[in-house]
GROMACS .gro file of C-alpha atoms in nm:
model
  268
    1MET     CA    1  -0.394   0.701   0.925
    2ARG     CA    2  -0.339   0.737   0.547
    3ARG     CA    3  -0.068   0.533   0.407
    4LEU     CA    4   0.127   0.815   0.237
    5GLU     CA    5   0.037   1.089   0.528
    6GLY     CA    6   0.368   1.342   0.537
    7LYS     CA    7   0.495   1.226   0.216
    8VAL     CA    8   0.567   1.428  -0.106
    9ALA     CA    9   0.533   1.256  -0.460
   10LEU     CA   10   0.626   1.360  -0.791
   11VAL     CA   11   0.425   1.204  -1.039
   12THR     CA   12   0.515   1.294  -1.413
   13GLY     CA   13   0.288   1.299  -1.694
   14SER     CA   14   0.011   1.325  -1.423
   15SER     CA   15  -0.206   1.576  -1.653
   16GLY     CA   16  -0.441   1.289  -1.778
   17GLY     CA   17  -0.471   0.946  -1.820
   18ILE     CA   18  -0.281   0.685  -1.566
   19GLY     CA   19  -0.091   0.943  -1.439
   20GLN     CA   20  -0.387   1.192  -1.358
   21GLY     CA   21  -0.536   0.857  -1.182
   22ILE     CA   22  -0.166   0.791  -0.979
   23ALA     CA   23  -0.162   1.127  -0.873
   24ILE     CA   24  -0.515   1.157  -0.747
   25ARG     CA   25  -0.493   0.816  -0.544
   26LEU     CA   26  -0.145   0.936  -0.378
   27ALA     CA   27  -0.325   1.237  -0.274
   28ALA     CA   28  -0.635   1.050  -0.144
   29GLU     CA   29  -0.345   0.828   0.080
   30GLY     CA   30  -0.247   1.132   0.213
   31ALA     CA   31   0.069   1.248   0.002
   32LYS     CA   32   0.102   1.609  -0.139
   33VAL     CA   33   0.168   1.543  -0.500
   34VAL     CA   34   0.361   1.744  -0.750
   35VAL     CA   35   0.161   1.719  -1.073
   36ASN     CA   36   0.357   1.778  -1.397
   37TYR     CA   37   0.246   1.795  -1.750
   38ARG     CA   38   0.447   1.921  -2.073
   39SER     CA   39   0.169   2.043  -2.328
   40ASN     CA   40  -0.191   1.989  -2.136
   41PRO     CA   41  -0.217   2.226  -1.880
   42GLN     CA   42  -0.600   2.182  -1.903
   43GLY     CA   43  -0.556   1.824  -1.786
   44ALA     CA   44  -0.307   1.931  -1.500
   45GLU     CA   45  -0.609   2.165  -1.396
   46GLU     CA   46  -0.827   1.901  -1.393
   47THR     CA   47  -0.601   1.646  -1.200
   48LEU     CA   48  -0.551   1.966  -0.924
   49ALA     CA   49  -0.904   2.015  -0.896
   50LYS     CA   50  -0.975   1.637  -0.827
   51ILE     CA   51  -0.711   1.629  -0.583
   52GLN     CA   52  -0.832   1.948  -0.397
   53ALA     CA   53  -1.182   1.787  -0.400
   54GLN     CA   54  -1.070   1.509  -0.177
   55GLY     CA   55  -0.874   1.721   0.061
   56GLY     CA   56  -0.520   1.640  -0.073
   57GLU     CA   57  -0.269   1.902  -0.137
   58CYS     CA   58  -0.106   1.952  -0.478
   59HIS     CA   59   0.173   2.138  -0.639
   60LYS     CA   60   0.027   2.233  -0.997
   61ALA     CA   61   0.284   2.222  -1.283
   62GLU     CA   62   0.212   2.506  -1.496
   63GLY     CA   63   0.477   2.735  -1.627
   64TYR     CA   64   0.669   2.952  -1.344
   65CYS     CA   65   0.379   3.085  -1.142
   66ASP     CA   66   0.263   3.091  -0.812
   67ASN     CA   67  -0.047   3.092  -0.669
   68GLU     CA   68  -0.273   2.995  -0.362
   69GLN     CA   69  -0.273   2.641  -0.483
   70GLY     CA   70   0.103   2.622  -0.490
   71TYR     CA   71   0.422   2.692  -0.670
   72SER     CA   72   0.402   2.559  -1.056
   73ILE     CA   73   0.636   2.390  -1.260
   74GLY     CA   74   0.623   2.252  -1.618
   75ALA     CA   75   0.858   2.019  -1.784
   76ASP     CA   76   0.971   1.836  -2.106
   77LEU     CA   77   1.092   1.510  -1.987
   78GLY     CA   78   1.307   1.434  -2.303
   79MET     CA   79   1.551   1.694  -2.197
   80VAL     CA   80   1.757   1.661  -1.895
   81GLU     CA   81   1.801   1.988  -1.781
   82ASP     CA   82   1.394   2.038  -1.760
   83VAL     CA   83   1.416   1.691  -1.556
   84GLN     CA   84   1.660   1.807  -1.325
   85ARG     CA   85   1.484   2.137  -1.243
   86LEU     CA   86   1.178   1.962  -1.185
   87VAL     CA   87   1.319   1.750  -0.925
   88LYS     CA   88   1.507   2.091  -0.771
   89GLU     CA   89   1.205   2.283  -0.779
   90SER     CA   90   0.972   2.049  -0.634
   91ILE     CA   91   1.184   1.984  -0.351
   92GLU     CA   92   1.239   2.339  -0.296
   93HIS     CA   93   0.853   2.416  -0.248
   94PHE     CA   94   0.790   2.131  -0.035
   95GLY     CA   95   1.080   2.081   0.155
   96GLN     CA   96   1.148   1.716   0.065
   97LEU     CA   97   1.091   1.452  -0.170
   98ASP     CA   98   0.970   1.083  -0.092
   99ILE     CA   99   0.814   0.917  -0.400
  100LEU     CA  100   0.928   0.983  -0.740
  101VAL     CA  101   0.650   0.818  -0.995
  102ASN     CA  102   0.802   0.788  -1.403
  103ASN     CA  103   0.491   0.799  -1.576
  104ALA     CA  104   0.542   1.020  -1.851
  105GLY     CA  105   0.601   0.862  -2.170
  106ILE     CA  106   0.549   0.821  -2.544
  107GLU     CA  107   0.529   0.579  -2.853
  108LYS     CA  108   0.579   0.632  -3.211
  109HIS     CA  109   0.410   0.419  -3.465
  110ALA     CA  110   0.639   0.305  -3.752
  111ASP     CA  111   0.792  -0.025  -3.943
  112PHE     CA  112   1.128  -0.076  -3.819
  113TRP     CA  113   1.278  -0.006  -4.150
  114GLU     CA  114   1.099   0.352  -4.159
  115VAL     CA  115   1.184   0.466  -3.808
  116THR     CA  116   1.372   0.782  -3.816
  117GLU     CA  117   1.624   0.901  -3.569
  118LYS     CA  118   1.424   1.229  -3.442
  119ASP     CA  119   1.150   0.948  -3.355
  120PHE     CA  120   1.389   0.713  -3.197
  121GLU     CA  121   1.548   0.974  -3.014
  122ALA     CA  122   1.227   1.124  -2.875
  123VAL     CA  123   1.099   0.807  -2.788
  124MET     CA  124   1.423   0.710  -2.590
  125ASN     CA  125   1.473   1.069  -2.439
  126VAL     CA  126   1.112   1.068  -2.277
  127ASN     CA  127   1.081   0.677  -2.205
  128PHE     CA  128   1.457   0.608  -2.061
  129LYS     CA  129   1.668   0.907  -2.033
  130GLY     CA  130   1.417   1.113  -1.871
  131VAL     CA  131   1.359   0.855  -1.592
  132PHE     CA  132   1.730   0.781  -1.566
  133PHE     CA  133   1.792   1.115  -1.446
  134ALA     CA  134   1.480   1.171  -1.250
  135CYS     CA  135   1.585   0.891  -1.071
  136GLN     CA  136   1.933   1.031  -1.008
  137ALA     CA  137   1.839   1.394  -0.883
  138PHE     CA  138   1.584   1.223  -0.626
  139VAL     CA  139   1.831   0.973  -0.530
  140LYS     CA  140   2.089   1.235  -0.469
  141HIS     CA  141   1.860   1.427  -0.270
  142LEU     CA  142   1.789   1.146  -0.057
  143LEU     CA  143   2.113   1.085   0.005
  144GLU     CA  144   2.207   1.413   0.099
  145THR     CA  145   1.911   1.405   0.340
  146LYS     CA  146   1.985   1.049   0.465
  147ARG     CA  147   1.610   0.972   0.380
  148VAL     CA  148   1.487   0.647   0.249
  149GLY     CA  149   1.249   0.692  -0.052
  150ARG     CA  150   1.030   0.497  -0.295
  151ILE     CA  151   1.080   0.507  -0.696
  152VAL     CA  152   0.790   0.364  -0.897
  153ASN     CA  153   0.839   0.344  -1.268
  154ILE     CA  154   0.562   0.339  -1.522
  155SER     CA  155   0.669   0.058  -1.756
  156SER     CA  156   0.442  -0.148  -2.006
  157VAL     CA  157   0.397  -0.526  -2.071
  158HIS     CA  158   0.594  -0.428  -2.393
  159GLU     CA  159   0.937  -0.477  -2.153
  160GLU     CA  160   0.850  -0.819  -2.205
  161LEU     CA  161   0.593  -0.867  -2.507
  162PRO     CA  162   0.709  -0.798  -2.838
  163PHE     CA  163   0.492  -0.505  -2.995
  164PRO     CA  164   0.561  -0.504  -3.386
  165HIS     CA  165   0.588  -0.142  -3.532
  166PHE     CA  166   0.688  -0.034  -3.205
  167THR     CA  167   1.015  -0.111  -3.150
  168ALA     CA  168   1.190   0.179  -2.976
  169TYR     CA  169   0.916   0.188  -2.762
  170CYS     CA  170   0.979  -0.192  -2.668
  171ALA     CA  171   1.374  -0.088  -2.653
  172SER     CA  172   1.286   0.206  -2.384
  173LYS     CA  173   1.066  -0.026  -2.158
  174GLY     CA  174   1.313  -0.321  -2.212
  175ALA     CA  175   1.616  -0.084  -2.100
  176MET     CA  176   1.366   0.061  -1.790
  177LYS     CA  177   1.349  -0.297  -1.655
  178MET     CA  178   1.732  -0.355  -1.672
  179MET     CA  179   1.779  -0.014  -1.511
  180THR     CA  180   1.526  -0.116  -1.215
  181ARG     CA  181   1.695  -0.419  -1.154
  182ASN     CA  182   2.055  -0.276  -1.129
  183LEU     CA  183   1.925   0.032  -0.927
  184ALA     CA  184   1.748  -0.220  -0.669
  185VAL     CA  185   2.076  -0.373  -0.614
  186GLU     CA  186   2.277  -0.022  -0.590
  187LEU     CA  187   2.039   0.153  -0.361
  188GLY     CA  188   1.920  -0.128  -0.136
  189PRO     CA  189   2.179  -0.045   0.135
  190TYR     CA  190   2.036   0.318   0.112
  191GLY     CA  191   1.691   0.212   0.172
  192ILE     CA  192   1.545   0.326  -0.116
  193THR     CA  193   1.339   0.067  -0.311
  194ILE     CA  194   1.265   0.105  -0.696
  195ASN     CA  195   1.002  -0.113  -0.896
  196ASN     CA  196   0.816  -0.129  -1.232
  197VAL     CA  197   0.440  -0.150  -1.286
  198ALA     CA  198   0.374  -0.247  -1.651
  199PRO     CA  199   0.021  -0.189  -1.745
  200GLY     CA  200  -0.163  -0.379  -2.027
  201ALA     CA  201  -0.424  -0.219  -2.215
  202ILE     CA  202  -0.584   0.063  -2.003
  203GLU     CA  203  -0.897   0.260  -2.087
  204THR     CA  204  -0.720   0.603  -2.125
  205PRO     CA  205  -0.775   0.886  -2.388
  206ILE     CA  206  -0.496   0.778  -2.564
  207ASN     CA  207  -0.699   0.482  -2.653
  208THR     CA  208  -1.005   0.669  -2.815
  209LYS     CA  209  -0.926   0.525  -3.148
  210LEU     CA  210  -0.950   0.156  -3.006
  211LEU     CA  211  -1.234   0.240  -2.842
  212ASN     CA  212  -1.427   0.352  -3.137
  213ASP     CA  213  -1.346   0.038  -3.319
  214PRO     CA  214  -1.572  -0.247  -3.236
  215THR     CA  215  -1.362  -0.506  -3.438
  216LYS     CA  216  -1.037  -0.400  -3.303
  217LEU     CA  217  -1.164  -0.385  -2.972
  218LYS     CA  218  -1.348  -0.736  -2.938
  219SER     CA  219  -0.986  -0.860  -3.089
  220LEU     CA  220  -0.805  -0.737  -2.791
  221LEU     CA  221  -1.040  -0.823  -2.524
  222GLN     CA  222  -1.028  -1.198  -2.654
  223ASN     CA  223  -0.683  -1.179  -2.565
  224ILE     CA  224  -0.747  -1.051  -2.186
  225PRO     CA  225  -0.822  -1.338  -1.970
  226LEU     CA  226  -1.025  -1.103  -1.763
  227GLY     CA  227  -1.230  -0.996  -2.025
  228ARG     CA  228  -1.211  -0.574  -1.986
  229LEU     CA  229  -0.983  -0.326  -2.030
  230GLY     CA  230  -0.823  -0.206  -1.708
  231GLN     CA  231  -0.878   0.137  -1.593
  232PRO     CA  232  -0.635   0.421  -1.466
  233GLU     CA  233  -0.740   0.304  -1.087
  234ASP     CA  234  -0.604  -0.028  -1.171
  235VAL     CA  235  -0.272   0.107  -1.187
  236ALA     CA  236  -0.293   0.371  -0.911
  237GLY     CA  237  -0.388   0.115  -0.641
  238LEU     CA  238  -0.070  -0.089  -0.701
  239VAL     CA  239   0.161   0.267  -0.760
  240ALA     CA  240   0.008   0.375  -0.373
  241PHE     CA  241   0.126   0.001  -0.248
  242LEU     CA  242   0.463   0.019  -0.366
  243SER     CA  243   0.474   0.387  -0.254
  244SER     CA  244   0.395   0.299   0.110
  245ASN     CA  245   0.590   0.085   0.387
  246ASP     CA  246   0.357  -0.168   0.334
  247ALA     CA  247   0.616  -0.260  -0.005
  248ALA     CA  248   0.909  -0.187   0.212
  249TYR     CA  249   1.057  -0.538   0.131
  250VAL     CA  250   0.987  -0.529  -0.247
  251THR     CA  251   1.234  -0.410  -0.481
  252GLY     CA  252   1.379  -0.455  -0.839
  253THR     CA  253   1.070  -0.623  -1.016
  254THR     CA  254   0.789  -0.587  -1.228
  255LEU     CA  255   0.440  -0.609  -1.146
  256PHE     CA  256   0.214  -0.678  -1.428
  257VAL     CA  257  -0.158  -0.495  -1.443
  258ASP     CA  258  -0.278  -0.640  -1.748
  259GLY     CA  259  -0.560  -0.898  -1.693
  260GLY     CA  260  -0.369  -1.198  -1.773
  261LEU     CA  261  -0.251  -1.010  -2.091
  262LEU     CA  262   0.085  -1.118  -2.104
  263TRP     CA  263   0.057  -1.479  -2.109
  264ASN     CA  264  -0.238  -1.525  -2.308
  265TYR     CA  265  -0.134  -1.272  -2.618
  266GLN     CA  266  -0.167  -1.384  -2.968
  267GLU     CA  267  -0.052  -1.131  -3.233
  268GLN     CA  268  -0.343  -1.093  -3.476
   0.00000   0.00000   0.00000
């Protein structure tokens, strides 16, 4: 029996990159998966196709339509009302929600003294406020139905490692780290676990510029003891573990998926 058989998982920001890899892996483990996107419907279609190709059942996020592939929703994770609707309609369609993976995130590059209020709020709204209220809506559902559940937040090595010119991003991940620790204590008595997975340098479309710059790529790889970039599958395997009963006694912690980068990194 697959580890997540009979479970329903919501993976935010799963139209590409790490989120897509997670959605596909959870489906492979037997879960029904809610695929969420904000601005990349083609990516959501691709995620859905890959899930269906391996026999998984998927809830495709795309506007407000309903078709043979499942009821669809789209949501901006930076807006609380959208977050709450996403969780609510996912539950309405599948009848339950067992796993919440908070993967959606953004970053803005700027010198600290040049960061605008607009960019600061955009980063914090998606990376922290959206996560906070997604967790809240999910937990309310679990408490009302008297069921246990799993929350997995996709954090970053930068909840621990300074990242010059990305101060708002680092602050959002630091906030996520403390929220996870706090909620582990508060939610533990109800059988709800919460953990962070913190990726390092993962090969995804967002890193295309880096991948096409041999000098910068070589410099980065010299900081990674395992000598390679991570793949979305490297992150997805750990998320699947934390979402399963194999990790029933793991809560309030951050697990790093970085090839050793955190303990070997030197700013160039």
